[in-house]
Coordinates of C-alpha atoms and ligand atoms in Angstrom, one line a residue:
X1 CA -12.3 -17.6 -7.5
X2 CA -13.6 -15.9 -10.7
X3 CA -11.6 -16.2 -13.7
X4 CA -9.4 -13.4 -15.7
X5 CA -10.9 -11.6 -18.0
X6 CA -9.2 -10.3 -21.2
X7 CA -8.6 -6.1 -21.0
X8 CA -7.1 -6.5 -24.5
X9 CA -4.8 -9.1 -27.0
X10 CA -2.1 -7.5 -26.7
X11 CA 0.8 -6.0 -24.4
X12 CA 0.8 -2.6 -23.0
X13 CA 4.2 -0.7 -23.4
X14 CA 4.9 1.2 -20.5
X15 CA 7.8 3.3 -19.8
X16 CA 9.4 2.2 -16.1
X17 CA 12.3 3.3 -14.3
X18 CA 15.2 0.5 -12.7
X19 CA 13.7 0.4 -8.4
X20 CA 10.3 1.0 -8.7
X21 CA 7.6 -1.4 -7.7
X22 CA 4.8 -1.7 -10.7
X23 CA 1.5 -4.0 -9.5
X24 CA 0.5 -5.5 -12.6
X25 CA -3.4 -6.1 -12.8
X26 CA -3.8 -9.8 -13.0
X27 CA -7.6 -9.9 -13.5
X28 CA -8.3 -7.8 -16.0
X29 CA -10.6 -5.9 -14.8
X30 CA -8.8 -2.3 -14.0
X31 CA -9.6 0.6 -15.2
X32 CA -6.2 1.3 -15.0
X33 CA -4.4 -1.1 -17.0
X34 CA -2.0 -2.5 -17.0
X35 CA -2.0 -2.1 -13.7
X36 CA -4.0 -2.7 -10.7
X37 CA -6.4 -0.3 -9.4
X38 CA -8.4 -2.5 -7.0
X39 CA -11.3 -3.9 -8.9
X40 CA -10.3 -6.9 -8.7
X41 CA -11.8 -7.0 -5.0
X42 CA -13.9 -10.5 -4.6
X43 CA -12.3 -12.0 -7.4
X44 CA -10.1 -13.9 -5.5
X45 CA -7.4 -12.5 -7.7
X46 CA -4.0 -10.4 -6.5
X47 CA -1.8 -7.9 -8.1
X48 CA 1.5 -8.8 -9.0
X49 CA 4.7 -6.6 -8.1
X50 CA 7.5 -6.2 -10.6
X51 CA 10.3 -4.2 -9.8
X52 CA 12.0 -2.8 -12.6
X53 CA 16.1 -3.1 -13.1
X54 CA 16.6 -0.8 -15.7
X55 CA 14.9 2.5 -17.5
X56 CA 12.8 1.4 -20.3
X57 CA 10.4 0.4 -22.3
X58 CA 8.5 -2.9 -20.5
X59 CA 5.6 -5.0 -22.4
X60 CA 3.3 -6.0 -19.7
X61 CA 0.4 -8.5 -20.8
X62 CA -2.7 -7.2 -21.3
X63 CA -4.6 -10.5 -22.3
X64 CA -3.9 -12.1 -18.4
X65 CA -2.9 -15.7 -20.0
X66 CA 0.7 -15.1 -19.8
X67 CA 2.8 -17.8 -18.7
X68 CA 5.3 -15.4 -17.4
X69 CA 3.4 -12.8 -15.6
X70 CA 3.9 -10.3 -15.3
X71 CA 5.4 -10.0 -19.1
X72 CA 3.8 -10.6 -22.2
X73 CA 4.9 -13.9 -23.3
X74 CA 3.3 -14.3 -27.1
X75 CA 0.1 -16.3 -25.1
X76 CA -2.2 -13.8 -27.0
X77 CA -1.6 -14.9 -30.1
X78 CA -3.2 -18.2 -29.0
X79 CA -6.5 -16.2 -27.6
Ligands
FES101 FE1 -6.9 -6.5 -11.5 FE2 -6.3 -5.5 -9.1 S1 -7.6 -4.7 -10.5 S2 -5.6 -7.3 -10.0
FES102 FE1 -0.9 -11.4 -22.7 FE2 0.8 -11.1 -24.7 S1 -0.7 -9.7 -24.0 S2 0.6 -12.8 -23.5

């Protein structure tokens, strides 16, 4: 399995809706962030689904060393 790589130190606000299914890119390597848009084939690495409860504003990590994924947990700061 190759490793996550870093799309940036920081979160990416994103503005989601309460029902809907988001696939949070866990390896980084989207072109798409923060989301998933398949590069991570031969990775070894999967998408995560979130599913929203409520419209808003949602901080999903962008540096892929959360310890909550798929949220930005402060981990960046660290990085
Ligand atoms: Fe990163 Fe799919 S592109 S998990
Ligand atoms: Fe990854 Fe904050 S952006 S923990």
């Amino acid at each position: 399995m190759s490793a996550a790589v870093v799309a940036q130190k920081a979160p990416y606000p994103v503005e989601v809706k309460a029902g809907e299914s988001y696939w949070w890119c866990a390896c980084g390597r989207s072109a798409n962030q923060p989301f998933c848009d398949g590069s991570h084939t031969g990775t070894g690495i999967t998408p995560v689904e979130w599913v929203s409860d409520k419209d808003g504003k949602a901080f999903f990590c962008g540096c892929k060393a959360t310890q909550k994924p798929t949220m930005c947990d402060g981990s960046h700061k660290a990085l």
